[in-house]
Amino acid sequence: MYWLSFKKKQEPPVTGLILPGGGARNAYQAGVLKAIGDMLPEDAENPFPVICGTSSGALNAVLLASSAARFQEGVDRLYGIWANFHVGKVFKTDPMTAIKSGLRWGLAFASGGLLRLQPPRAILDNSPLRGLLERHIRFARIQQAIDSGDLRAVAVTASGYSSGMSLTFYQGIKGLVPWKRTRRQGKPEELTLDHLMASSAIPVLFPAVKLRTEYYGDGSMRATAPLSPALHLGANRLLVIGVRNSRLDVVSEEGADNPYPTFGHISGYIFDTLFMDSLDADIERMRRINHTISETGDNQIDYKDSSLRQIDYLVISPSRDVREIVERYVGNFPRSVRVLLKGIGALTREGRPLMSYLMFDAPYCKELMELGYQDALAAREQILHLLGHDELIDAQA
């Protein structure tokens, strides 16, 4: 799984940036990247020749890739977008839209198809997000960055509803080889706004997006190996910015009265599984492969036309539980959204995971960005070493 296509040939370091999905939690990634920008000299080149994103992480990835020729400027723009977010910039929150959505879903379920109504495509209308991305991302600059050598490749992953495939659409330098594995493949294609909307189309919440002949949804659904695209695109070391605290939940003692899970509770559980579990499993798999290779006494293991080799990597993830943070901001949801969330039991303590994904609100996003900034500073030495800037480690932070 973790391979390079050049056998017995030492390549220069190529750092891949992995930005998994997480809804509003992805503000944390902007904070980490802002700290990295502040660590590097103002005229530093883009430290991430390969950038891969999934779901809302894809939005961060493409915006960063479109600014690869001016990394510091790109990070500042990304930070500014998240600092000025509010829910209405992502999906419609007016009462009439909420009422219509509720009625359509209610009638669809109640009628059992007898009324021959058009089945509702999603609970929320995320057309405002499309407008936001149109204003802030200049897709033509991606190819310009590739042509100038500031970017090797950028990739966005989406899930095909008909094929059941995880498709990684990538735009990069000539010579990159498409790949195909079980239920996943990489395909060269000029990235567009539709690719981003497809990758971030959270199932049920946001409508699927048609790319050519197939409808696609959130890329996290089928991303069983989220680290793989960066390695296929030539990265030989990775920085992964996760959005979930690694601390395990404490289960109530035997005999305690645990409430029956609401729809909101279950939805948050599903989102956690959707966005995080594959990434954690893939990191664990890479750790085992690295250990196995180190035990062989060699730097790589050749197999047919490829080779397994150790991959240097660093994972930055929240040092605090994001679910605890979001509780303080529940009142910031528009009333129409609060009514909807209350109806599915998402405003309870157990519904915090779902809220943490949907809270596209500036104060909440700013706190996540500050957390990301501080977490990155705490890992300053490891980050600079990974990026090949050891000369800056002893410099004043």
CSV table of C-alpha atoms in Angstrom, one decimal:
chain,number,residue,atom,x,y,z
A,1,MET,CA,0.0,0.0,0.0
A,2,TYR,CA,2.8,2.4,0.9
A,3,TRP,CA,5.0,2.3,-2.1
A,4,LEU,CA,7.1,4.3,-4.5
A,5,SER,CA,7.3,3.4,-8.2
A,6,PHE,CA,11.1,3.9,-8.5
A,7,LYS,CA,13.0,0.8,-7.5
A,8,LYS,CA,16.4,1.2,-5.7
A,9,LYS,CA,16.5,4.9,-6.5
A,10,GLN,CA,17.0,7.6,-3.8
A,11,GLU,CA,14.6,10.5,-4.4
A,12,PRO,CA,14.7,13.9,-2.9
A,13,PRO,CA,12.3,14.5,-0.1
A,14,VAL,CA,8.7,15.3,-1.2
A,15,THR,CA,6.3,16.3,1.6
A,16,GLY,CA,2.7,15.4,1.2
A,17,LEU,CA,0.0,17.3,3.2
A,18,ILE,CA,-3.0,15.2,4.2
A,19,LEU,CA,-6.2,17.1,5.0
A,20,PRO,CA,-9.1,14.7,6.0
A,21,GLY,CA,-12.7,15.9,6.3
A,22,GLY,CA,-14.4,17.1,9.4
A,23,GLY,CA,-17.0,19.7,8.5
A,24,ALA,CA,-16.6,22.8,10.7
A,25,ARG,CA,-13.8,21.1,12.5
A,26,ASN,CA,-11.5,21.7,9.6
A,27,ALA,CA,-11.0,25.2,10.9
A,28,TYR,CA,-8.4,23.5,13.1
A,29,GLN,CA,-6.3,22.7,10.0
A,30,ALA,CA,-6.3,26.4,9.1
A,31,GLY,CA,-4.8,27.2,12.5
A,32,VAL,CA,-2.0,24.5,12.1
A,33,LEU,CA,-1.2,25.8,8.7
A,34,LYS,CA,-1.1,29.4,9.9
A,35,ALA,CA,1.5,28.4,12.6
A,36,ILE,CA,3.6,26.6,10.0
A,37,GLY,CA,3.5,29.7,7.8
A,38,ASP,CA,4.7,31.8,10.7
A,39,MET,CA,7.5,29.3,11.4
A,40,LEU,CA,9.0,29.6,7.9
A,41,PRO,CA,10.7,32.6,6.4
A,42,GLU,CA,8.4,35.0,4.6
A,43,ASP,CA,9.9,34.1,1.2
A,44,ALA,CA,9.8,30.3,1.9
A,45,GLU,CA,8.6,28.2,-1.0
A,46,ASN,CA,5.5,26.0,-0.7
A,47,PRO,CA,6.6,23.3,1.8
A,48,PHE,CA,3.9,20.8,0.5
A,49,PRO,CA,4.5,19.9,-3.2
A,50,VAL,CA,1.7,17.3,-2.8
A,51,ILE,CA,-1.6,18.3,-1.2
A,52,CYS,CA,-4.5,15.9,-0.7
A,53,GLY,CA,-7.9,16.7,0.7
A,54,THR,CA,-11.2,14.9,1.4
A,55,SER,CA,-14.6,16.4,2.1
A,56,SER,CA,-14.2,19.8,3.7
A,57,GLY,CA,-10.5,19.1,3.9
A,58,ALA,CA,-10.6,19.2,0.1
A,59,LEU,CA,-11.7,22.8,0.3
A,60,ASN,CA,-8.6,23.7,2.3
A,61,ALA,CA,-6.4,21.6,0.0
A,62,VAL,CA,-7.5,23.3,-3.2
A,63,LEU,CA,-7.5,26.8,-1.8
A,64,LEU,CA,-3.9,26.2,-0.6
A,65,ALA,CA,-2.9,24.6,-3.9
A,66,SER,CA,-4.3,27.6,-5.9
A,67,SER,CA,-2.0,29.8,-3.8
A,68,ALA,CA,1.1,27.5,-3.9
A,69,ALA,CA,3.1,30.1,-5.6
A,70,ARG,CA,2.6,32.4,-2.6
A,71,PHE,CA,2.3,30.0,0.4
A,72,GLN,CA,2.2,32.6,3.1
A,73,GLU,CA,-0.5,34.5,1.2
A,74,GLY,CA,-2.5,31.3,0.7
A,75,VAL,CA,-2.4,30.4,4.4
A,76,ASP,CA,-3.5,33.9,5.4
A,77,ARG,CA,-6.5,33.7,2.9
A,78,LEU,CA,-7.5,30.3,4.3
A,79,TYR,CA,-7.3,31.6,7.8
A,80,GLY,CA,-9.4,34.7,6.9
A,81,ILE,CA,-12.1,32.6,5.3
A,82,TRP,CA,-12.5,30.4,8.4
A,83,ALA,CA,-12.3,33.5,10.8
A,84,ASN,CA,-15.4,35.0,9.0
A,85,PHE,CA,-17.5,31.9,8.6
A,86,HIS,CA,-21.1,31.6,9.7
A,87,VAL,CA,-23.6,28.9,9.0
A,88,GLY,CA,-25.4,30.9,6.3
A,89,LYS,CA,-22.3,30.8,4.2
A,90,VAL,CA,-22.5,27.0,4.0
A,91,PHE,CA,-26.2,26.2,3.8
A,92,LYS,CA,-29.5,28.1,3.8
A,93,THR,CA,-30.8,28.8,7.2
A,94,ASP,CA,-34.0,30.9,6.6
A,95,PRO,CA,-37.1,29.6,8.2
A,96,MET,CA,-39.0,29.0,5.0
A,97,THR,CA,-36.2,26.8,3.6
A,98,ALA,CA,-36.2,24.8,6.9
A,99,ILE,CA,-40.0,24.4,6.8
A,100,LYS,CA,-40.0,23.3,3.2
A,101,SER,CA,-37.3,20.8,3.8
A,102,GLY,CA,-39.1,19.4,6.9
A,103,LEU,CA,-42.4,19.1,5.1
A,104,ARG,CA,-40.9,17.4,2.0
A,105,TRP,CA,-39.1,14.8,4.1
A,106,GLY,CA,-42.2,14.3,6.3
A,107,LEU,CA,-44.5,13.8,3.3
A,108,ALA,CA,-42.1,11.5,1.6
A,109,PHE,CA,-42.0,9.2,4.5
A,110,ALA,CA,-45.7,9.5,5.4
A,111,SER,CA,-47.0,8.9,1.8
A,112,GLY,CA,-44.9,5.8,1.1
A,113,GLY,CA,-44.6,7.0,-2.5
A,114,LEU,CA,-48.3,7.2,-3.0
A,115,LEU,CA,-48.2,11.0,-3.7
A,116,ARG,CA,-45.6,10.6,-6.4
A,117,LEU,CA,-43.6,13.4,-4.9
A,118,GLN,CA,-40.0,14.2,-6.1
A,119,PRO,CA,-37.9,12.5,-3.4
A,120,PRO,CA,-36.0,15.1,-1.4
A,121,ARG,CA,-32.3,15.1,-2.3
A,122,ALA,CA,-30.9,16.4,1.0
A,123,ILE,CA,-31.9,17.9,4.3
A,124,LEU,CA,-29.9,21.1,3.7
A,125,ASP,CA,-29.4,23.3,0.7
A,126,ASN,CA,-25.6,24.1,0.5
A,127,SER,CA,-25.8,26.4,-2.5
A,128,PRO,CA,-24.3,29.2,-0.4
A,129,LEU,CA,-21.1,27.2,-0.1
A,130,ARG,CA,-20.8,27.0,-3.9
A,131,GLY,CA,-21.0,30.7,-4.1
A,132,LEU,CA,-18.4,31.2,-1.4
A,133,LEU,CA,-15.9,28.9,-3.1
A,134,GLU,CA,-16.5,30.6,-6.5
A,135,ARG,CA,-15.5,33.9,-4.9
A,136,HIS,CA,-12.4,32.6,-3.2
A,137,ILE,CA,-10.7,29.9,-5.3
A,138,ARG,CA,-9.0,30.6,-8.7
A,139,PHE,CA,-8.8,27.2,-10.2
A,140,ALA,CA,-6.6,28.4,-13.1
A,141,ARG,CA,-3.8,29.2,-10.6
A,142,ILE,CA,-3.5,25.5,-9.8
A,143,GLN,CA,-2.1,24.7,-13.2
A,144,GLN,CA,0.1,27.8,-13.1
A,145,ALA,CA,1.6,26.6,-9.8
A,146,ILE,CA,2.2,23.2,-11.4
A,147,ASP,CA,3.9,24.8,-14.4
A,148,SER,CA,6.1,27.0,-12.3
A,149,GLY,CA,7.3,24.1,-10.1
A,150,ASP,CA,5.6,25.4,-6.9
A,151,LEU,CA,3.2,22.4,-6.9
A,152,ARG,CA,3.7,18.7,-7.9
A,153,ALA,CA,0.0,17.6,-7.5
A,154,VAL,CA,-3.2,18.3,-5.7
A,155,ALA,CA,-5.9,15.6,-5.2
A,156,VAL,CA,-9.5,15.6,-4.2
A,157,THR,CA,-11.4,12.3,-3.3
A,158,ALA,CA,-15.1,11.7,-3.8
A,159,SER,CA,-17.3,8.6,-3.6
A,160,GLY,CA,-19.3,7.3,-6.5
A,161,TYR,CA,-22.8,6.3,-5.6
A,162,SER,CA,-23.3,4.0,-8.6
A,163,SER,CA,-19.9,2.4,-9.0
A,164,GLY,CA,-19.2,2.2,-5.2
A,165,MET,CA,-15.6,3.5,-6.0
A,166,SER,CA,-13.5,5.9,-4.1
A,167,LEU,CA,-12.2,8.2,-6.9
A,168,THR,CA,-9.2,10.4,-6.3
A,169,PHE,CA,-9.2,13.2,-8.9
A,170,TYR,CA,-5.8,14.7,-9.2
A,171,GLN,CA,-4.1,17.5,-11.2
A,172,GLY,CA,-0.4,17.4,-11.3
A,173,ILE,CA,2.8,17.3,-13.3
A,174,LYS,CA,3.3,15.1,-16.4
A,175,GLY,CA,4.4,11.6,-15.8
A,176,LEU,CA,2.1,10.8,-12.8
A,177,VAL,CA,0.7,7.3,-13.2
A,178,PRO,CA,-3.0,6.7,-12.5
A,179,TRP,CA,-3.7,3.8,-10.1
A,180,LYS,CA,-6.4,1.3,-9.5
A,181,ARG,CA,-6.9,-0.8,-6.4
A,182,THR,CA,-9.9,-2.6,-4.8
A,183,ARG,CA,-12.8,-0.1,-4.7
A,184,ARG,CA,-10.5,2.9,-5.2
A,185,GLN,CA,-8.6,4.6,-8.0
A,186,GLY,CA,-6.7,7.7,-9.0
A,187,LYS,CA,-7.7,9.6,-12.1
A,188,PRO,CA,-6.0,12.7,-13.7
A,189,GLU,CA,-8.5,15.5,-14.2
A,190,GLU,CA,-8.5,19.2,-14.2
A,191,LEU,CA,-10.1,20.1,-10.9
A,192,THR,CA,-13.3,22.2,-10.8
A,193,LEU,CA,-15.8,23.6,-8.3
A,194,ASP,CA,-18.0,20.5,-8.9
A,195,HIS,CA,-15.2,18.2,-7.7
A,196,LEU,CA,-15.1,20.1,-4.4
A,197,MET,CA,-18.8,20.1,-4.0
A,198,ALA,CA,-18.9,16.4,-4.7
A,199,SER,CA,-16.1,15.6,-2.2
A,200,SER,CA,-17.8,17.6,0.5
A,201,ALA,CA,-21.4,16.4,-0.1
A,202,ILE,CA,-22.1,14.8,3.3
A,203,PRO,CA,-24.6,12.0,2.7
A,204,VAL,CA,-28.2,12.9,3.5
A,205,LEU,CA,-27.3,16.4,4.7
A,206,PHE,CA,-26.0,17.8,1.3
A,207,PRO,CA,-27.0,16.8,-2.2
A,208,ALA,CA,-24.9,14.6,-4.4
A,209,VAL,CA,-23.1,16.1,-7.3
A,210,LYS,CA,-22.9,14.8,-10.8
A,211,LEU,CA,-19.5,14.4,-12.4
A,212,ARG,CA,-19.9,13.3,-16.0
A,213,THR,CA,-22.3,10.3,-15.8
A,214,GLU,CA,-22.2,9.5,-12.1
A,215,TYR,CA,-23.4,11.1,-8.9
A,216,TYR,CA,-20.7,11.5,-6.2
A,217,GLY,CA,-20.9,12.2,-2.5
A,218,ASP,CA,-18.5,12.8,0.4
A,219,GLY,CA,-15.1,11.4,-0.3
A,220,SER,CA,-14.7,10.0,3.3
A,221,MET,CA,-17.3,7.3,2.7
A,222,ARG,CA,-15.1,5.0,0.6
A,223,ALA,CA,-11.6,6.4,1.6
A,224,THR,CA,-10.3,3.2,3.1
A,225,ALA,CA,-6.7,4.2,2.5
A,226,PRO,CA,-6.6,8.1,2.8
A,227,LEU,CA,-2.8,8.3,2.9
A,228,SER,CA,-2.4,6.3,-0.3
A,229,PRO,CA,-3.1,9.1,-2.9
A,230,ALA,CA,-0.2,11.3,-1.6
A,231,LEU,CA,2.2,8.4,-1.9
A,232,HIS,CA,1.0,7.5,-5.4
A,233,LEU,CA,1.6,11.2,-6.4
A,234,GLY,CA,5.2,11.0,-5.3
A,235,ALA,CA,5.3,12.0,-1.6
A,236,ASN,CA,7.8,10.2,0.5
A,237,ARG,CA,7.0,11.9,3.8
A,238,LEU,CA,3.7,13.0,5.2
A,239,LEU,CA,2.1,15.7,7.4
A,240,VAL,CA,-1.4,14.7,8.5
A,241,ILE,CA,-3.6,17.2,10.2
A,242,GLY,CA,-6.4,15.4,11.9
A,243,VAL,CA,-9.5,16.9,13.5
A,244,ARG,CA,-10.2,14.5,16.3
A,245,ASN,CA,-8.7,14.2,19.8
A,246,SER,CA,-7.1,10.9,20.3
A,247,ARG,CA,-8.4,10.4,23.8
A,248,LEU,CA,-10.9,7.5,24.0
A,249,ASP,CA,-14.4,8.1,25.5
A,250,VAL,CA,-15.0,7.0,29.0
A,251,VAL,CA,-17.9,4.5,29.1
A,252,SER,CA,-20.2,4.7,32.1
A,253,GLU,CA,-19.8,2.0,34.7
A,254,GLU,CA,-21.8,-1.1,34.5
A,255,GLY,CA,-25.3,-0.5,35.8
A,256,ALA,CA,-25.3,3.2,34.9
A,257,ASP,CA,-28.3,4.6,33.1
A,258,ASN,CA,-27.2,5.4,29.6
A,259,PRO,CA,-29.9,7.1,27.6
A,260,TYR,CA,-31.2,5.5,24.4
A,261,PRO,CA,-29.3,7.1,21.4
A,262,THR,CA,-31.2,9.7,19.5
A,263,PHE,CA,-31.0,10.3,15.8
A,264,GLY,CA,-28.6,13.2,16.5
A,265,HIS,CA,-26.4,11.0,18.7
A,266,ILE,CA,-26.3,8.2,16.0
A,267,SER,CA,-25.6,10.8,13.2
A,268,GLY,CA,-22.6,12.2,15.2
A,269,TYR,CA,-21.4,8.6,15.7
A,270,ILE,CA,-21.7,7.9,12.0
A,271,PHE,CA,-19.8,11.1,11.1
A,272,ASP,CA,-17.0,10.2,13.5
A,273,THR,CA,-16.8,6.8,11.8
A,274,LEU,CA,-17.0,8.4,8.3
A,275,PHE,CA,-14.4,11.1,8.8
A,276,MET,CA,-11.9,9.6,11.2
A,277,ASP,CA,-11.8,5.9,11.5
A,278,SER,CA,-10.3,5.1,8.1
A,279,LEU,CA,-7.5,7.7,8.7
A,280,ASP,CA,-6.7,6.3,12.1
A,281,ALA,CA,-6.6,2.7,10.7
A,282,ASP,CA,-4.4,3.8,7.8
A,283,ILE,CA,-1.9,5.5,10.1
A,284,GLU,CA,-1.8,2.4,12.2
A,285,ARG,CA,-1.2,0.3,9.1
A,286,MET,CA,1.7,2.6,8.0
A,287,ARG,CA,3.2,2.4,11.5
A,288,ARG,CA,3.2,-1.4,11.2
A,289,ILE,CA,4.7,-1.3,7.8
A,290,ASN,CA,7.5,1.0,8.9
A,291,HIS,CA,8.3,-1.3,11.8
A,292,THR,CA,8.3,-4.4,9.6
A,293,ILE,CA,10.7,-2.7,7.1
A,294,SER,CA,13.0,-1.5,9.9
A,295,GLU,CA,13.2,-5.1,11.2
A,296,THR,CA,14.5,-6.3,7.8
A,297,GLY,CA,17.7,-4.1,8.2
A,298,ASP,CA,17.0,-2.5,4.8
A,299,ASN,CA,15.3,0.7,3.8
A,300,GLN,CA,12.9,-0.9,1.4
A,301,ILE,CA,11.4,-4.2,0.3
A,302,ASP,CA,11.0,-4.7,-3.5
A,303,TYR,CA,7.9,-6.4,-4.8
A,304,LYS,CA,7.4,-6.8,-8.6
A,305,ASP,CA,7.5,-3.3,-10.1
A,306,SER,CA,7.2,-1.4,-6.9
A,307,SER,CA,8.8,-1.2,-3.4
A,308,LEU,CA,7.7,-0.9,0.1
A,309,ARG,CA,9.7,1.6,2.1
A,310,GLN,CA,9.6,3.5,5.3
A,311,ILE,CA,7.6,6.7,5.3
A,312,ASP,CA,8.5,9.5,7.6
A,313,TYR,CA,5.3,11.1,8.9
A,314,LEU,CA,3.9,13.4,11.6
A,315,VAL,CA,0.3,13.6,12.8
A,316,ILE,CA,-1.0,16.8,14.3
A,317,SER,CA,-4.5,16.5,16.0
A,318,PRO,CA,-6.4,18.5,18.6
A,319,SER,CA,-5.0,18.4,22.1
A,320,ARG,CA,-8.5,19.1,23.4
A,321,ASP,CA,-11.8,17.4,22.8
A,322,VAL,CA,-13.6,19.4,20.1
A,323,ARG,CA,-16.9,18.2,21.4
A,324,GLU,CA,-16.3,19.9,24.6
A,325,ILE,CA,-15.6,23.2,22.8
A,326,VAL,CA,-18.7,23.2,20.7
A,327,GLU,CA,-21.1,23.1,23.7
A,328,ARG,CA,-20.4,26.8,24.4
A,329,TYR,CA,-21.5,27.8,20.9
A,330,VAL,CA,-24.8,26.0,20.5
A,331,GLY,CA,-26.8,29.2,20.9
A,332,ASN,CA,-25.0,30.7,17.9
A,333,PHE,CA,-27.0,28.4,15.5
A,334,PRO,CA,-29.8,30.2,13.7
A,335,ARG,CA,-33.1,29.5,15.3
A,336,SER,CA,-34.3,27.5,12.3
A,337,VAL,CA,-31.2,25.2,12.6
A,338,ARG,CA,-31.7,24.8,16.3
A,339,VAL,CA,-35.3,23.7,15.8
A,340,LEU,CA,-34.1,21.1,13.3
A,341,LEU,CA,-31.3,19.9,15.5
A,342,LYS,CA,-33.5,19.8,18.6
A,343,GLY,CA,-36.0,17.7,16.6
A,344,ILE,CA,-33.4,15.0,16.0
A,345,GLY,CA,-32.0,15.1,19.5
A,346,ALA,CA,-28.7,16.8,18.5
A,347,LEU,CA,-28.8,19.6,21.1
A,348,THR,CA,-28.2,17.1,23.9
A,349,ARG,CA,-24.8,16.3,25.3
A,350,GLU,CA,-24.8,13.1,23.3
A,351,GLY,CA,-25.4,15.2,20.1
A,352,ARG,CA,-22.2,17.2,20.5
A,353,PRO,CA,-20.3,15.3,17.8
A,354,LEU,CA,-22.9,16.2,15.1
A,355,MET,CA,-22.9,19.8,16.3
A,356,SER,CA,-19.1,20.0,16.1
A,357,TYR,CA,-19.3,19.2,12.4
A,358,LEU,CA,-22.1,21.7,11.6
A,359,MET,CA,-21.0,24.7,13.7
A,360,PHE,CA,-19.8,26.9,10.8
A,361,ASP,CA,-19.6,29.9,13.1
A,362,ALA,CA,-16.8,32.4,13.4
A,363,PRO,CA,-16.3,32.3,17.3
A,364,TYR,CA,-16.2,28.5,17.3
A,365,CYS,CA,-14.0,28.4,14.2
A,366,LYS,CA,-11.6,30.9,15.7
A,367,GLU,CA,-11.2,28.9,18.9
A,368,LEU,CA,-10.4,25.8,16.8
A,369,MET,CA,-7.9,27.8,14.8
A,370,GLU,CA,-6.2,29.0,17.9
A,371,LEU,CA,-6.1,25.5,19.2
A,372,GLY,CA,-4.5,24.3,16.0
A,373,TYR,CA,-2.0,27.2,16.1
A,374,GLN,CA,-0.9,26.4,19.6
A,375,ASP,CA,-0.8,22.6,18.9
A,376,ALA,CA,1.5,23.3,15.9
A,377,LEU,CA,3.8,25.5,17.9
A,378,ALA,CA,4.0,22.7,20.5
A,379,ALA,CA,5.2,20.4,17.7
A,380,ARG,CA,7.5,23.1,16.1
A,381,GLU,CA,10.7,21.1,16.3
A,382,GLN,CA,9.1,18.0,14.7
A,383,ILE,CA,7.4,20.0,12.0
A,384,LEU,CA,10.5,21.8,11.0
A,385,HIS,CA,12.5,18.6,10.9
A,386,LEU,CA,9.9,16.9,8.7
A,387,LEU,CA,9.9,19.9,6.3
A,388,GLY,CA,13.7,19.8,6.1
A,389,HIS,CA,14.3,23.1,8.0
A,390,ASP,CA,16.5,21.9,10.8
A,391,GLU,CA,18.4,25.1,10.6
A,392,LEU,CA,15.4,26.9,12.0
A,393,ILE,CA,14.9,24.6,15.0
A,394,ASP,CA,17.2,26.5,17.3
A,395,ALA,CA,16.0,29.9,16.0
A,396,GLN,CA,13.7,31.9,18.3
A,397,ALA,CA,10.1,30.7,18.0
